[in-house]
GROMACS .gro file of C-alpha atoms in nm:
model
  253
    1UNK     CA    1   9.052   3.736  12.225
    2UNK     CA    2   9.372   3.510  12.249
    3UNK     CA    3   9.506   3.466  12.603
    4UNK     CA    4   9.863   3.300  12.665
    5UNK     CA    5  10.007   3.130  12.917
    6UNK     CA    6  10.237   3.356  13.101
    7UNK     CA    7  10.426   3.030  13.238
    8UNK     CA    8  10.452   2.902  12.876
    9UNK     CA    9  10.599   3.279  12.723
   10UNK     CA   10  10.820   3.282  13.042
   11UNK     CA   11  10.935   2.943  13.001
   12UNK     CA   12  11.040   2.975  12.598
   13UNK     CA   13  11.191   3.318  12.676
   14UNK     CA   14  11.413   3.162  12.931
   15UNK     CA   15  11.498   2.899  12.684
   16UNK     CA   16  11.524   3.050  12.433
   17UNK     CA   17  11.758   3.355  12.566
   18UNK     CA   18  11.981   3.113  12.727
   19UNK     CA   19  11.952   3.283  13.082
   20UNK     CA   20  12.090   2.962  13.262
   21UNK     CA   21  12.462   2.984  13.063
   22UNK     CA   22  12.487   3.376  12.976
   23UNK     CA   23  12.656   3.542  13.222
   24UNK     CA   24  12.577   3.921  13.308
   25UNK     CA   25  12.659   4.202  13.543
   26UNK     CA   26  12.668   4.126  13.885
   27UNK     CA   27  12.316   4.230  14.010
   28UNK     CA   28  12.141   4.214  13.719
   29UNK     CA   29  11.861   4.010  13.737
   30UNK     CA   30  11.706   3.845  13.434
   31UNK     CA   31  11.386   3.642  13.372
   32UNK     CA   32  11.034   3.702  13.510
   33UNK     CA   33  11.042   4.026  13.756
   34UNK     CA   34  10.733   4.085  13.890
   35UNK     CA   35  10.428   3.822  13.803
   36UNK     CA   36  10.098   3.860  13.754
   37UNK     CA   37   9.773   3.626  13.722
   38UNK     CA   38   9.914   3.384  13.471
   39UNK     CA   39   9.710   3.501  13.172
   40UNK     CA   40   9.848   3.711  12.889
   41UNK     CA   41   9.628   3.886  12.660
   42UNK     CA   42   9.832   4.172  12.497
   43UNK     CA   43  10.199   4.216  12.487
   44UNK     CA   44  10.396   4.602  12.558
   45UNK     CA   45  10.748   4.604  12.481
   46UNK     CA   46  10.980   4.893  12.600
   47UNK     CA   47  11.374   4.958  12.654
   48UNK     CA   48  11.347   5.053  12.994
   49UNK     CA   49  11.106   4.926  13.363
   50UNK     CA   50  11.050   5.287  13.495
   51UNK     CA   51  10.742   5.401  13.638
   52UNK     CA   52  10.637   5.585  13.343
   53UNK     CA   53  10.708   5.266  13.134
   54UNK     CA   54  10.471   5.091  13.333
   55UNK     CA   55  10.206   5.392  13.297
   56UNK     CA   56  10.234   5.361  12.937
   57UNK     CA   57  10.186   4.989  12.950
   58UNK     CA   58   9.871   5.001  13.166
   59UNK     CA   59   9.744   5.262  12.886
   60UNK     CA   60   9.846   5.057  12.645
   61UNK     CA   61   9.629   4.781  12.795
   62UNK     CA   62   9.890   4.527  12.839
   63UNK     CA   63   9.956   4.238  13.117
   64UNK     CA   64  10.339   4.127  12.996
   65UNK     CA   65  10.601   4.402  12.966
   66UNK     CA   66  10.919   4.268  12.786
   67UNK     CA   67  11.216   4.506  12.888
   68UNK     CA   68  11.570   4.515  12.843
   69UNK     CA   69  11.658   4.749  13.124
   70UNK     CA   70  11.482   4.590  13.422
   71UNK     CA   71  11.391   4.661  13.799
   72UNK     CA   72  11.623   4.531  13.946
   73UNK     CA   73  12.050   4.620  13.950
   74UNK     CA   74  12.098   4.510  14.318
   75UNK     CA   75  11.933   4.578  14.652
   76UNK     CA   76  11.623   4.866  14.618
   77UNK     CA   77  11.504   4.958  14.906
   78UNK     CA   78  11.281   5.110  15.064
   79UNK     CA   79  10.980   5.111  14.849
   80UNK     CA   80  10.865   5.409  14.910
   81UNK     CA   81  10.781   5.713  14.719
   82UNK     CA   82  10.772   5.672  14.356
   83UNK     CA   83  10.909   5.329  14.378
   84UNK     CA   84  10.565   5.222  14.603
   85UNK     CA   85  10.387   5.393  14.336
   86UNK     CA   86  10.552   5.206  14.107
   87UNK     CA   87  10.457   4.874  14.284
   88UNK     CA   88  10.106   4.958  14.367
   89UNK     CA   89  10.038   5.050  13.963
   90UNK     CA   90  10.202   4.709  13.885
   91UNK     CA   91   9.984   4.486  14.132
   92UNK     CA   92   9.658   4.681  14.102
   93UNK     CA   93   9.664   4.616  13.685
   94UNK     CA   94   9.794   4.256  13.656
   95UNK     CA   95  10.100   4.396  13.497
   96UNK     CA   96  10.391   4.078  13.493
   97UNK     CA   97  10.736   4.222  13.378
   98UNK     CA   98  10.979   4.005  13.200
   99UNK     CA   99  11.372   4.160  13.162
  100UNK     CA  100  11.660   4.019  12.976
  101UNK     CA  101  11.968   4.205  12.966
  102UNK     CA  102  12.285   4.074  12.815
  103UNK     CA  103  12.095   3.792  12.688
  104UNK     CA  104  11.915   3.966  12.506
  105UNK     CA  105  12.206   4.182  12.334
  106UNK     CA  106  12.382   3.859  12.221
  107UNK     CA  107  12.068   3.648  12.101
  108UNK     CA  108  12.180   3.564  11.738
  109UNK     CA  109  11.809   3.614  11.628
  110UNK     CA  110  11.651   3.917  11.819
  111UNK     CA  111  11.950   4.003  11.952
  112UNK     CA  112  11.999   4.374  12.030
  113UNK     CA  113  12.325   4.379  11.807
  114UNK     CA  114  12.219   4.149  11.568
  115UNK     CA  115  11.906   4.312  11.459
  116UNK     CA  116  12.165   4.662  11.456
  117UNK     CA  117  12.373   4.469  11.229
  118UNK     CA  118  12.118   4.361  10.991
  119UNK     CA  119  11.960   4.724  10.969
  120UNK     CA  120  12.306   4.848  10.869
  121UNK     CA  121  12.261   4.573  10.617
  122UNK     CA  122  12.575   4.425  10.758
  123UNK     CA  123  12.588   4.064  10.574
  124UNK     CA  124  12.912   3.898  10.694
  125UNK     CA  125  12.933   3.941  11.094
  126UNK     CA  126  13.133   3.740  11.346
  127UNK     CA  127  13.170   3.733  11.721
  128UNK     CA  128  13.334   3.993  11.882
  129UNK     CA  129  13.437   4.188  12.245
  130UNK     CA  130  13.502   3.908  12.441
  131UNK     CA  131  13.396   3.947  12.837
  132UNK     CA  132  13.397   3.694  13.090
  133UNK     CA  133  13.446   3.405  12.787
  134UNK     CA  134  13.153   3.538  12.614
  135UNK     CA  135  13.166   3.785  12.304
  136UNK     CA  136  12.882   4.059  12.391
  137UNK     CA  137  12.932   4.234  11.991
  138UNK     CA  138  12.973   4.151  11.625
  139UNK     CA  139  13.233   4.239  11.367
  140UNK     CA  140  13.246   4.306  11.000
  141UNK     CA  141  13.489   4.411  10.746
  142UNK     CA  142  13.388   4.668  10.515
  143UNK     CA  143  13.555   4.941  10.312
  144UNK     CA  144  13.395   5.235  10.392
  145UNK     CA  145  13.453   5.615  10.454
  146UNK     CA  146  13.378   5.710  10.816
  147UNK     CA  147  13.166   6.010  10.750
  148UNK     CA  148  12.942   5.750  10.526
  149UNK     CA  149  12.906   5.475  10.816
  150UNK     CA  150  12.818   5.789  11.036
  151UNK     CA  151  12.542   5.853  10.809
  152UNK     CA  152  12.466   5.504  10.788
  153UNK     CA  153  12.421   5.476  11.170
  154UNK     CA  154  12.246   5.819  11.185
  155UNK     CA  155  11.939   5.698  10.978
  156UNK     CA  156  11.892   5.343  11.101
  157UNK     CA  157  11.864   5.509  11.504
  158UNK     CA  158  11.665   5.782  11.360
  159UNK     CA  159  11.915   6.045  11.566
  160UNK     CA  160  12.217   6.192  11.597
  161UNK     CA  161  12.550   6.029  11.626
  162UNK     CA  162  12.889   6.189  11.842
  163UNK     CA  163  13.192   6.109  11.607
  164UNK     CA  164  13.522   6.056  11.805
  165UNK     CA  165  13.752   6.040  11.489
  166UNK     CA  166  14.064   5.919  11.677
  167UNK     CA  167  14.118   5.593  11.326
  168UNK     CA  168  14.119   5.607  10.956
  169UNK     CA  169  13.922   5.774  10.753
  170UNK     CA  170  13.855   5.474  10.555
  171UNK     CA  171  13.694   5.221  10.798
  172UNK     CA  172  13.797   4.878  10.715
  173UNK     CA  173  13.674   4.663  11.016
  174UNK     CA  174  13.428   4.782  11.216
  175UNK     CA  175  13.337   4.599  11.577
  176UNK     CA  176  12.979   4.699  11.725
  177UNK     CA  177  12.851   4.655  12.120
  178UNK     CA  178  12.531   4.843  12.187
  179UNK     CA  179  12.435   4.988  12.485
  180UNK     CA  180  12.692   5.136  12.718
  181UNK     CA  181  13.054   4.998  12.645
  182UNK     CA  182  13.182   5.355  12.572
  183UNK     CA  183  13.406   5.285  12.863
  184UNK     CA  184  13.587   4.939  12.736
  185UNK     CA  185  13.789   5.111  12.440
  186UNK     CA  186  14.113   4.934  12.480
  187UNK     CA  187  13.931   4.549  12.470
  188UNK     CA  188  13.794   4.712  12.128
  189UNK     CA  189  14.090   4.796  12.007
  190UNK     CA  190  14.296   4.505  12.133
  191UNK     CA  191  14.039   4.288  11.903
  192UNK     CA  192  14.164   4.473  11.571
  193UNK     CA  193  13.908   4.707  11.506
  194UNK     CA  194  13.993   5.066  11.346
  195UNK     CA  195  13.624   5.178  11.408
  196UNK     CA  196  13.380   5.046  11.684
  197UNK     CA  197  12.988   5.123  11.713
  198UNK     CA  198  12.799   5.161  12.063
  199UNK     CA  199  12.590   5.314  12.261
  200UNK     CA  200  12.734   5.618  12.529
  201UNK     CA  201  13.120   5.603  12.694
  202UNK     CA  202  13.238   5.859  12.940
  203UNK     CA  203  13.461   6.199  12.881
  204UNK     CA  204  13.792   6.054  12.895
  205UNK     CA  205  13.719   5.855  12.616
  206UNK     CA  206  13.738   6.065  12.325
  207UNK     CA  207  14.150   6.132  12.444
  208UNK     CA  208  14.147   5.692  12.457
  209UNK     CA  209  14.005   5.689  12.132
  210UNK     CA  210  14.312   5.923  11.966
  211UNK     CA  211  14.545   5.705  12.177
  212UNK     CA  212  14.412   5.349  12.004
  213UNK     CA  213  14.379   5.475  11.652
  214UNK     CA  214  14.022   5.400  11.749
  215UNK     CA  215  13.745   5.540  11.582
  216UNK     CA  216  13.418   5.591  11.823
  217UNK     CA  217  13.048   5.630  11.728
  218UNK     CA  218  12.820   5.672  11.991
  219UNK     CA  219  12.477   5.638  11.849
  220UNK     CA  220  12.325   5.642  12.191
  221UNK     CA  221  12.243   5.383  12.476
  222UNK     CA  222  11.875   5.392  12.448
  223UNK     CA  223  11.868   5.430  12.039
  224UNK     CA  224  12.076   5.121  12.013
  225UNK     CA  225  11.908   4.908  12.215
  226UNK     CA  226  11.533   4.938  12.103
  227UNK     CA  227  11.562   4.616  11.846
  228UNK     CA  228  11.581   4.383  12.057
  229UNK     CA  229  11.275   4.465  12.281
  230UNK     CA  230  11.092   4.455  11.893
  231UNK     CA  231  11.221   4.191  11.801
  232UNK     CA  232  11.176   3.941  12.107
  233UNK     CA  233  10.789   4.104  12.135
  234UNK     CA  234  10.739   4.011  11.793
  235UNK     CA  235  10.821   3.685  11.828
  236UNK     CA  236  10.628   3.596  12.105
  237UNK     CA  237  10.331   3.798  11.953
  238UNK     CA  238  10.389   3.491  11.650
  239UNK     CA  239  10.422   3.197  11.879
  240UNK     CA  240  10.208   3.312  12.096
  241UNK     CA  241   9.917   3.431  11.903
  242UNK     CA  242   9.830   3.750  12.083
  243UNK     CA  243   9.899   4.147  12.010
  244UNK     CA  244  10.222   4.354  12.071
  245UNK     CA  245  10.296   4.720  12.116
  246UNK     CA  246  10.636   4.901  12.146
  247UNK     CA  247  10.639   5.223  12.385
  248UNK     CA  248  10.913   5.466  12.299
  249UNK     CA  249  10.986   5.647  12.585
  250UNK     CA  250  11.361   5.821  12.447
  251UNK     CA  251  11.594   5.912  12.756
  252UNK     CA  252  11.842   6.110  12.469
  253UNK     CA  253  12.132   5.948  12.593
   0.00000   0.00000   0.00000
């Protein structure tokens, strides 16, 4: 059986991801989370750290799990409870945890929104929602009608799709951020787009939406953002010569 270097799959990740220029969300931590002996011998890829993530990794008989979502938004304390449960499960199986957040949407490779793109069998793409000098999405021009891109988006995240049809019925250029940037409608709009693609936004978008000309699809949060978790897993699994597993574990929103 292949064993890896945890340092070495660390150490290309962080490279490779670009964590020391990419700026994220204030609290977000990305990199290595939680370490564990330094040896690597099966790979368990997942959107989300949670405690039942971590179950099915143990299962799974992993000792790196590659997230998107990670443990740590800010201060979480006390360990207690669930969260000590959590803690105990991850120290008593050698379980390391590895997150990348926005990183990890933008990569132009695995990239959550570039892997999205490519599924959609968008060929033509170019930067796109610009945040803190940074563009977090991609953009392509297309001719298409909307209820056919709905269908589009339907089948490649194997769900359904809410439809705010507040644009044209023909969509022409079509901006795409996945995750949760339901709530940023106007910096979509101000870029040009007549359609834009993401994960979740709140109730008072759909009225925002009519008000830009702006149509919406929200294809959800956690069905948006599974290719990138794939994608960077299967990579390493390449480089770094040992196995990979995804674990689906849907939140339907």
């Amino acid at each position: 059986m292949a064993i890896a270097s945890l340092k070495a799959i660390v150490d290309f990740c962080d490279r490779e991801l670009r964590l020391d220029t990419i700026q994220d969300y204030e609290g977000a931590h990305n990199g290595l989370q939680v370490e564990n002996d330094g040896r690597v011998r099966r790979i368990a890829a997942a959107v989300d750290a949670s405690l039942a993530t971590v179950k099915l990794a143990i299962k799974a008989e992993a000792d790196l799990l590659v997230v998107h979502h990670g443990l740590f938004w800010g201060a979480t304390v006390p360990w207690t409870g669930r969260r000590r449960e959590l803690l105990r499960l991850l120290l008593e199986h050698n379980l390391a945890v590895y997150s990348a957040h926005l990183p990890l949407d933008m990569h132009e490779q695995w990239g959550n929104n570039a892997r999205l793109a490519r599924a959609l069998g968008w060929r033509k793409c170019t930067p796109f929602f610009k945040w803190k000098n940074q563009c977090l999405g991609l953009e392509t021009r297309l001719r298409l009608p909307l209820l056919d891109l709905v269908r589009q988006v339907e089948r490649v995240v194997g769900g359904p799709v809410k439809v705010i049809p507040g644009g044209p019925e023909i969509c022409r250029r079509v901006g795409l951020v996945t995750g949760g940037a339901g709530g940023e409608l106007k910096l979509a709009a101000a870029e040009g787009v007549d359609t834009f693609i993401t994960g979740e936004g709140p109730h008072w978008t759909y009225a925002l939406a009519e008000e830009c000309g702006l149509n919406v699809l929200y294809a959800g949060h956690y069905a948006t953002e599974t290719f990138g978790v794939k994608a960077l897993a299967e990579a390493l699994s390449r480089r770094f010569k040992v196995p990979w597993v995804f674990l689906d574990h849907p939140t339907g929103l």
